[in-house]
Amino acid sequence: MTTGEIGAGGLLPDRHPTGDFFLCDIFGASPKDDLGTMEHPVFSLSTRPDRRILSYEHNGAQVQVVPSVKGRATIHDKDILIYCVSQLVAALNAGRETSRHLVLKAHDLLVATNRDTSGDAYTRLKEAFERLAGTRISTNLTTGGEESTAGFGLIESWEIRRKSRGGRMISVAVTLSDWLYRAVLAKSVLTLSRDYFRLRKPLERRVYELARKHCGRQPEWRVSVAVLHKKSGSSAPLRVFRASLRKMICADHLPDYGMIEEEGDLVRFCRRGHVMERDAPGAPLLRSSTLEEARELEPGADVYALEANWRRFWEESGKVQLKDPDKAFLGWLLKRRTS
């Protein structure tokens, strides 16, 4: 290799320009999850390689998930898809062109999904891409108004586009399945709490998904433990699953929803508060520099929580059209500090 081939900072030249790829560059996009995989158990809840074939049928929906030798994609691997879907939906709401071919920065993905950014994190991220690409699904689920029985991978392909000198991935190209991309275009998605990424246990994440999907903006949702067990995709015996639910009820740290055990082997989910649609059409958007300024005004505070509180205040005030949302947010923040 000649010296002229070395790029700035010791990087190889970009031999594969982005072309028709969608660049994931939207700061603070609200986490979005597709309805299909929220409703049905596609991802493994196991912390060890899960090589079992999953066959699931419920109310006419049929799903078969076949893992690769590396195991079925896990609920934590799904963070990658949530990040991609979040970026695409935010872009659509902003009127930008999108594509199912994406380029993302590994560091941005790790930060957005509340993961550490150590060297091991990049290794685990690579393993997650491998499981996502190797997991095959056959289903008749409808996405984007289309129902077809088809087989596909959770992601069609992935490629590390750039590496640092030490071998750490920097840029990754990902091609989503047509099935998932149709769901994005049809806005068949729901907003998740950012605290979803703080949930450590796989079952907690899965139960939150189901609560978000079925309870949504209703005051509550009741479901039998048996049905919840089936929808979760848990491989644990029902009695063990029930015990895990009771631990979750005692811990009471599920975002957005509280859980109550009721007679008849039922669980009731109740909404805690409002799930904010940060990038919904018509919602005021803040510049990243404004959030940085908020960090300086409120050292140590969660600026996203502050932003959510401000948006709630804006909604409760009648959703008044703002000429300068950034100025309005900072003014609200200053008034909050002095009140």
Short mmCIF file of C-alpha atoms in Angstrom, two decimals:
data_model
loop_
_atom_site.label_atom_id
_atom_site.label_comp_id
_atom_site.label_asym_id
_atom_site.label_seq_id
_atom_site.Cartn_x
_atom_site.Cartn_y
_atom_site.Cartn_z
CA MET A 1 0.00 0.00 0.00
CA THR A 2 1.39 3.39 -0.90
CA THR A 3 1.43 6.35 1.43
CA GLY A 4 -1.02 8.16 -0.82
CA GLU A 5 -3.63 5.54 -0.04
CA ILE A 6 -3.67 6.39 3.65
CA GLY A 7 -6.42 8.83 4.61
CA ALA A 8 -6.47 11.39 7.38
CA GLY A 9 -5.96 10.05 10.87
CA GLY A 10 -4.48 6.78 9.63
CA LEU A 11 -7.74 5.61 8.03
CA LEU A 12 -7.98 3.84 4.71
CA PRO A 13 -9.65 5.89 1.96
CA ASP A 14 -13.41 5.49 1.62
CA ARG A 15 -13.53 3.11 -1.32
CA HIS A 16 -17.31 2.70 -1.05
CA PRO A 17 -19.03 6.11 -1.04
CA THR A 18 -22.52 6.21 0.40
CA GLY A 19 -24.31 6.59 -2.95
CA ASP A 20 -27.96 5.67 -2.44
CA PHE A 21 -27.46 4.79 1.21
CA PHE A 22 -29.38 6.64 3.90
CA LEU A 23 -26.98 8.25 6.38
CA CYS A 24 -28.06 7.87 10.02
CA ASP A 25 -27.19 11.33 11.29
CA ILE A 26 -30.25 12.51 13.24
CA PHE A 27 -29.34 13.47 16.78
CA GLY A 28 -31.71 12.36 19.54
CA ALA A 29 -34.31 10.60 17.35
CA SER A 30 -37.08 9.06 19.46
CA PRO A 31 -36.74 5.27 19.83
CA LYS A 32 -39.19 3.55 17.48
CA ASP A 33 -40.16 -0.13 17.40
CA ASP A 34 -42.04 -1.92 14.63
CA LEU A 35 -45.46 -3.30 15.51
CA GLY A 36 -44.85 -6.75 14.04
CA THR A 37 -41.99 -7.75 16.30
CA MET A 38 -43.57 -5.99 19.28
CA GLU A 39 -46.66 -8.18 18.94
CA HIS A 40 -45.01 -11.51 18.17
CA PRO A 41 -42.00 -13.29 19.73
CA VAL A 42 -39.25 -13.09 17.13
CA PHE A 43 -36.22 -12.45 19.33
CA SER A 44 -34.64 -14.81 21.82
CA LEU A 45 -34.76 -13.98 25.52
CA SER A 46 -31.85 -16.29 26.25
CA THR A 47 -28.45 -14.99 27.31
CA ARG A 48 -26.81 -18.05 25.75
CA PRO A 49 -26.79 -19.02 22.06
CA ASP A 50 -30.36 -20.12 21.28
CA ARG A 51 -30.33 -22.53 18.34
CA ARG A 52 -33.90 -23.77 18.69
CA ILE A 53 -36.39 -23.23 15.87
CA LEU A 54 -39.31 -21.15 17.10
CA SER A 55 -42.78 -21.90 15.70
CA TYR A 56 -45.52 -19.54 16.86
CA GLU A 57 -49.17 -19.13 15.91
CA HIS A 58 -51.73 -16.80 17.45
CA ASN A 59 -55.03 -15.52 16.06
CA GLY A 60 -54.09 -16.43 12.50
CA ALA A 61 -50.58 -15.00 12.66
CA GLN A 62 -47.87 -17.54 11.91
CA VAL A 63 -44.18 -17.04 12.61
CA GLN A 64 -41.29 -19.46 12.28
CA VAL A 65 -37.83 -18.28 13.28
CA VAL A 66 -34.80 -20.34 12.27
CA PRO A 67 -31.47 -19.39 13.87
CA SER A 68 -28.00 -19.73 12.40
CA VAL A 69 -25.23 -21.73 14.05
CA LYS A 70 -24.45 -18.57 16.04
CA GLY A 71 -27.93 -18.63 17.57
CA ARG A 72 -31.15 -16.69 17.18
CA ALA A 73 -30.99 -12.90 17.32
CA THR A 74 -31.65 -11.72 20.87
CA ILE A 75 -33.86 -8.97 22.24
CA HIS A 76 -30.68 -6.97 22.91
CA ASP A 77 -29.59 -7.44 19.28
CA LYS A 78 -32.87 -5.76 18.38
CA ASP A 79 -31.38 -2.46 19.58
CA ILE A 80 -29.74 -2.20 16.15
CA LEU A 81 -33.09 -2.43 14.38
CA ILE A 82 -34.72 0.02 16.79
CA TYR A 83 -31.92 2.50 16.09
CA CYS A 84 -32.29 2.10 12.31
CA VAL A 85 -36.09 2.38 12.43
CA SER A 86 -35.84 5.44 14.69
CA GLN A 87 -33.52 7.19 12.26
CA LEU A 88 -35.71 6.39 9.25
CA VAL A 89 -38.96 7.51 10.89
CA ALA A 90 -37.39 10.77 12.08
CA ALA A 91 -36.14 11.38 8.53
CA LEU A 92 -39.57 10.68 7.04
CA ASN A 93 -41.18 13.10 9.48
CA ALA A 94 -38.62 15.71 8.45
CA GLY A 95 -39.41 15.17 4.75
CA ARG A 96 -36.10 13.53 3.90
CA GLU A 97 -35.54 10.78 1.36
CA THR A 98 -34.91 7.37 2.90
CA SER A 99 -33.69 3.96 1.82
CA ARG A 100 -33.55 0.50 3.32
CA HIS A 101 -29.79 0.72 2.75
CA LEU A 102 -28.31 2.61 5.69
CA VAL A 103 -24.91 3.77 6.85
CA LEU A 104 -24.48 4.32 10.58
CA LYS A 105 -21.71 5.20 12.97
CA ALA A 106 -21.14 2.42 15.47
CA HIS A 107 -20.38 4.87 18.27
CA ASP A 108 -23.64 6.76 17.71
CA LEU A 109 -25.59 3.50 17.83
CA LEU A 110 -23.92 2.46 21.09
CA VAL A 111 -24.61 5.82 22.71
CA ALA A 112 -28.23 6.00 21.50
CA THR A 113 -28.97 2.53 22.89
CA ASN A 114 -27.29 3.19 26.25
CA ARG A 115 -24.39 0.79 25.72
CA ASP A 116 -20.82 1.24 26.85
CA THR A 117 -18.31 2.23 24.19
CA SER A 118 -15.38 0.05 25.23
CA GLY A 119 -13.55 -2.22 22.82
CA ASP A 120 -15.62 -5.20 23.96
CA ALA A 121 -18.81 -3.32 23.06
CA TYR A 122 -17.74 -3.15 19.42
CA THR A 123 -17.00 -6.87 19.45
CA ARG A 124 -20.46 -7.59 20.86
CA LEU A 125 -21.98 -5.29 18.24
CA LYS A 126 -20.31 -7.28 15.46
CA GLU A 127 -21.69 -10.51 16.95
CA ALA A 128 -25.17 -8.94 17.08
CA PHE A 129 -24.99 -8.07 13.37
CA GLU A 130 -24.01 -11.67 12.63
CA ARG A 131 -26.99 -13.07 14.57
CA LEU A 132 -29.41 -10.62 12.96
CA ALA A 133 -28.22 -11.52 9.47
CA GLY A 134 -28.25 -15.24 10.23
CA THR A 135 -31.73 -15.41 11.76
CA ARG A 136 -34.36 -16.31 9.15
CA ILE A 137 -38.08 -15.66 9.49
CA SER A 138 -41.03 -17.19 7.67
CA THR A 139 -44.30 -15.41 8.39
CA ASN A 140 -47.64 -14.22 7.05
CA LEU A 141 -47.59 -11.02 9.12
CA THR A 142 -48.87 -7.89 7.41
CA THR A 143 -46.58 -4.88 7.05
CA GLY A 144 -47.41 -1.72 5.18
CA GLY A 145 -50.87 -3.07 4.33
CA GLU A 146 -49.42 -6.11 2.54
CA GLU A 147 -49.88 -9.69 3.70
CA SER A 148 -47.66 -12.31 2.15
CA THR A 149 -46.07 -15.51 3.35
CA ALA A 150 -42.38 -14.97 2.91
CA GLY A 151 -38.98 -15.84 4.30
CA PHE A 152 -36.31 -13.25 5.01
CA GLY A 153 -33.51 -12.28 7.36
CA LEU A 154 -33.93 -9.65 10.04
CA ILE A 155 -31.30 -7.73 8.11
CA GLU A 156 -30.43 -8.57 4.54
CA SER A 157 -26.75 -7.74 4.81
CA TRP A 158 -24.19 -5.71 6.73
CA GLU A 159 -20.66 -4.56 6.12
CA ILE A 160 -18.04 -2.72 8.14
CA ARG A 161 -17.25 0.20 5.85
CA ARG A 162 -14.41 1.69 7.90
CA LYS A 163 -12.18 0.53 10.70
CA SER A 164 -9.89 2.50 12.95
CA ARG A 165 -6.23 1.61 12.95
CA GLY A 166 -6.82 -0.61 15.99
CA GLY A 167 -9.51 -2.60 14.17
CA ARG A 168 -12.51 -1.00 15.87
CA MET A 169 -15.51 -0.49 13.57
CA ILE A 170 -16.43 3.11 12.82
CA SER A 171 -18.94 3.03 9.98
CA VAL A 172 -21.31 0.15 9.17
CA ALA A 173 -23.54 -0.33 6.12
CA VAL A 174 -26.80 -2.17 6.81
CA THR A 175 -29.54 -3.32 4.46
CA LEU A 176 -32.88 -3.91 6.16
CA SER A 177 -35.37 -6.50 4.95
CA ASP A 178 -38.17 -5.30 2.66
CA TRP A 179 -40.61 -6.51 5.31
CA LEU A 180 -39.21 -4.19 7.98
CA TYR A 181 -38.75 -1.27 5.60
CA ARG A 182 -42.41 -1.50 4.53
CA ALA A 183 -43.37 -1.19 8.19
CA VAL A 184 -41.28 1.98 8.44
CA LEU A 185 -42.82 3.55 5.33
CA ALA A 186 -46.31 2.72 6.61
CA LYS A 187 -45.41 4.20 10.04
CA SER A 188 -46.34 0.85 11.62
CA VAL A 189 -44.22 1.79 14.61
CA LEU A 190 -44.59 2.97 18.19
CA THR A 191 -42.40 5.24 20.29
CA LEU A 192 -40.53 3.60 23.15
CA SER A 193 -39.36 5.19 26.37
CA ARG A 194 -35.64 5.94 26.32
CA ASP A 195 -35.50 3.99 29.56
CA TYR A 196 -36.22 0.86 27.54
CA PHE A 197 -32.47 0.69 26.88
CA ARG A 198 -31.84 0.76 30.63
CA LEU A 199 -33.75 -2.48 31.16
CA ARG A 200 -31.13 -5.14 31.81
CA LYS A 201 -33.16 -8.35 31.73
CA PRO A 202 -34.45 -9.67 28.38
CA LEU A 203 -37.87 -10.54 29.84
CA GLU A 204 -38.30 -6.99 31.15
CA ARG A 205 -37.71 -5.62 27.67
CA ARG A 206 -40.12 -8.08 26.10
CA VAL A 207 -42.87 -7.43 28.65
CA TYR A 208 -42.44 -3.68 28.17
CA GLU A 209 -42.83 -4.12 24.41
CA LEU A 210 -46.07 -6.02 24.90
CA ALA A 211 -47.40 -3.47 27.38
CA ARG A 212 -46.53 -0.63 25.00
CA LYS A 213 -48.20 -2.41 22.09
CA HIS A 214 -51.40 -3.51 23.84
CA CYS A 215 -51.89 -0.86 26.49
CA GLY A 216 -50.59 1.99 24.37
CA ARG A 217 -52.47 5.13 25.36
CA GLN A 218 -55.32 3.27 27.04
CA PRO A 219 -55.46 3.57 30.83
CA GLU A 220 -54.84 -0.17 31.32
CA TRP A 221 -54.51 -3.61 29.75
CA ARG A 222 -55.40 -6.95 31.34
CA VAL A 223 -53.91 -10.22 30.14
CA SER A 224 -53.70 -13.74 31.49
CA VAL A 225 -50.30 -15.00 32.57
CA ALA A 226 -50.66 -17.89 30.09
CA VAL A 227 -51.22 -15.56 27.11
CA LEU A 228 -48.44 -13.24 28.26
CA HIS A 229 -46.15 -16.27 28.52
CA LYS A 230 -46.99 -17.28 24.96
CA LYS A 231 -46.62 -13.79 23.51
CA SER A 232 -43.33 -13.20 25.30
CA GLY A 233 -41.68 -16.19 23.67
CA SER A 234 -40.20 -17.25 27.00
CA SER A 235 -38.93 -20.83 27.09
CA ALA A 236 -39.24 -20.99 30.88
CA PRO A 237 -41.97 -23.17 32.42
CA LEU A 238 -45.13 -21.24 33.25
CA ARG A 239 -44.50 -21.37 37.01
CA VAL A 240 -40.99 -19.93 36.55
CA PHE A 241 -42.36 -17.27 34.21
CA ARG A 242 -45.02 -16.35 36.77
CA ALA A 243 -42.36 -16.01 39.46
CA SER A 244 -40.34 -13.71 37.17
CA LEU A 245 -43.41 -11.52 36.64
CA ARG A 246 -43.88 -11.23 40.40
CA LYS A 247 -40.28 -10.06 40.75
CA MET A 248 -40.93 -7.45 38.07
CA ILE A 249 -44.05 -6.30 39.91
CA CYS A 250 -42.06 -5.91 43.13
CA ALA A 251 -39.19 -4.10 41.39
CA ASP A 252 -41.68 -1.76 39.68
CA HIS A 253 -39.21 -0.16 37.30
CA LEU A 254 -40.90 -0.88 33.97
CA PRO A 255 -40.95 2.39 31.98
CA ASP A 256 -44.36 4.00 31.39
CA TYR A 257 -46.38 1.16 32.95
CA GLY A 258 -47.07 -0.29 36.36
CA MET A 259 -47.91 -3.98 36.80
CA ILE A 260 -50.50 -5.45 39.19
CA GLU A 261 -51.23 -9.13 39.78
CA GLU A 262 -54.96 -9.88 39.93
CA GLU A 263 -57.12 -12.86 40.78
CA GLY A 264 -57.67 -15.40 38.05
CA ASP A 265 -53.97 -15.51 37.13
CA LEU A 266 -54.17 -12.11 35.43
CA VAL A 267 -51.76 -9.21 35.14
CA ARG A 268 -52.97 -5.62 34.75
CA PHE A 269 -50.75 -2.99 33.16
CA CYS A 270 -51.50 0.65 34.01
CA ARG A 271 -50.05 3.71 32.30
CA ARG A 272 -47.73 5.78 34.46
CA GLY A 273 -47.59 8.84 32.25
CA HIS A 274 -47.38 10.17 28.74
CA VAL A 275 -45.14 8.64 26.07
CA MET A 276 -43.74 11.58 24.15
CA GLU A 277 -43.65 11.60 20.35
CA ARG A 278 -40.53 13.73 20.05
CA ASP A 279 -40.40 13.77 16.25
CA ALA A 280 -44.12 13.56 15.50
CA PRO A 281 -45.31 15.86 12.70
CA GLY A 282 -45.95 19.34 14.09
CA ALA A 283 -43.95 18.80 17.28
CA PRO A 284 -41.31 21.48 17.94
CA LEU A 285 -37.80 20.25 17.13
CA LEU A 286 -34.75 21.38 19.05
CA ARG A 287 -31.24 21.79 17.69
CA SER A 288 -28.48 19.67 19.20
CA SER A 289 -26.70 22.88 20.21
CA THR A 290 -29.76 23.81 22.29
CA LEU A 291 -29.55 20.55 24.21
CA GLU A 292 -25.85 21.19 24.78
CA GLU A 293 -26.73 24.62 26.18
CA ALA A 294 -29.31 22.96 28.42
CA ARG A 295 -26.58 20.67 29.76
CA GLU A 296 -24.56 23.74 30.73
CA LEU A 297 -27.57 25.32 32.43
CA GLU A 298 -28.46 22.10 34.28
CA PRO A 299 -25.20 20.21 34.97
CA GLY A 300 -25.82 16.53 35.60
CA ALA A 301 -29.47 16.68 34.51
CA ASP A 302 -30.99 14.36 31.90
CA VAL A 303 -31.61 16.82 29.07
CA TYR A 304 -33.92 14.37 27.32
CA ALA A 305 -36.10 14.20 30.41
CA LEU A 306 -36.11 18.01 30.54
CA GLU A 307 -37.06 18.11 26.88
CA ALA A 308 -39.88 15.61 27.50
CA ASN A 309 -41.20 17.72 30.40
CA TRP A 310 -41.11 20.83 28.23
CA ARG A 311 -42.98 19.06 25.43
CA ARG A 312 -45.60 17.92 27.93
CA PHE A 313 -45.93 21.54 29.10
CA TRP A 314 -46.25 22.64 25.45
CA GLU A 315 -48.96 20.05 24.78
CA GLU A 316 -50.91 20.94 27.91
CA SER A 317 -50.69 24.62 26.92
CA GLY A 318 -52.60 23.91 23.73
CA LYS A 319 -49.72 23.15 21.33
CA VAL A 320 -49.19 26.81 20.51
CA GLN A 321 -47.17 27.32 17.32
CA LEU A 322 -43.68 28.43 18.30
CA LYS A 323 -41.65 30.81 16.16
CA ASP A 324 -38.45 29.80 17.91
CA PRO A 325 -38.74 26.44 19.76
CA ASP A 326 -35.12 26.60 20.93
CA LYS A 327 -35.59 29.99 22.55
CA ALA A 328 -38.90 28.86 24.08
CA PHE A 329 -37.30 25.75 25.57
CA LEU A 330 -34.36 27.64 27.09
CA GLY A 331 -36.74 30.30 28.42
CA TRP A 332 -38.87 27.60 30.05
CA LEU A 333 -35.73 26.09 31.53
CA LEU A 334 -34.57 29.40 33.01
CA LYS A 335 -38.02 30.13 34.42
CA ARG A 336 -38.08 26.64 35.94
CA ARG A 337 -34.76 27.30 37.69
CA THR A 338 -35.91 30.57 39.23
CA SER A 339 -39.40 29.44 40.26
#
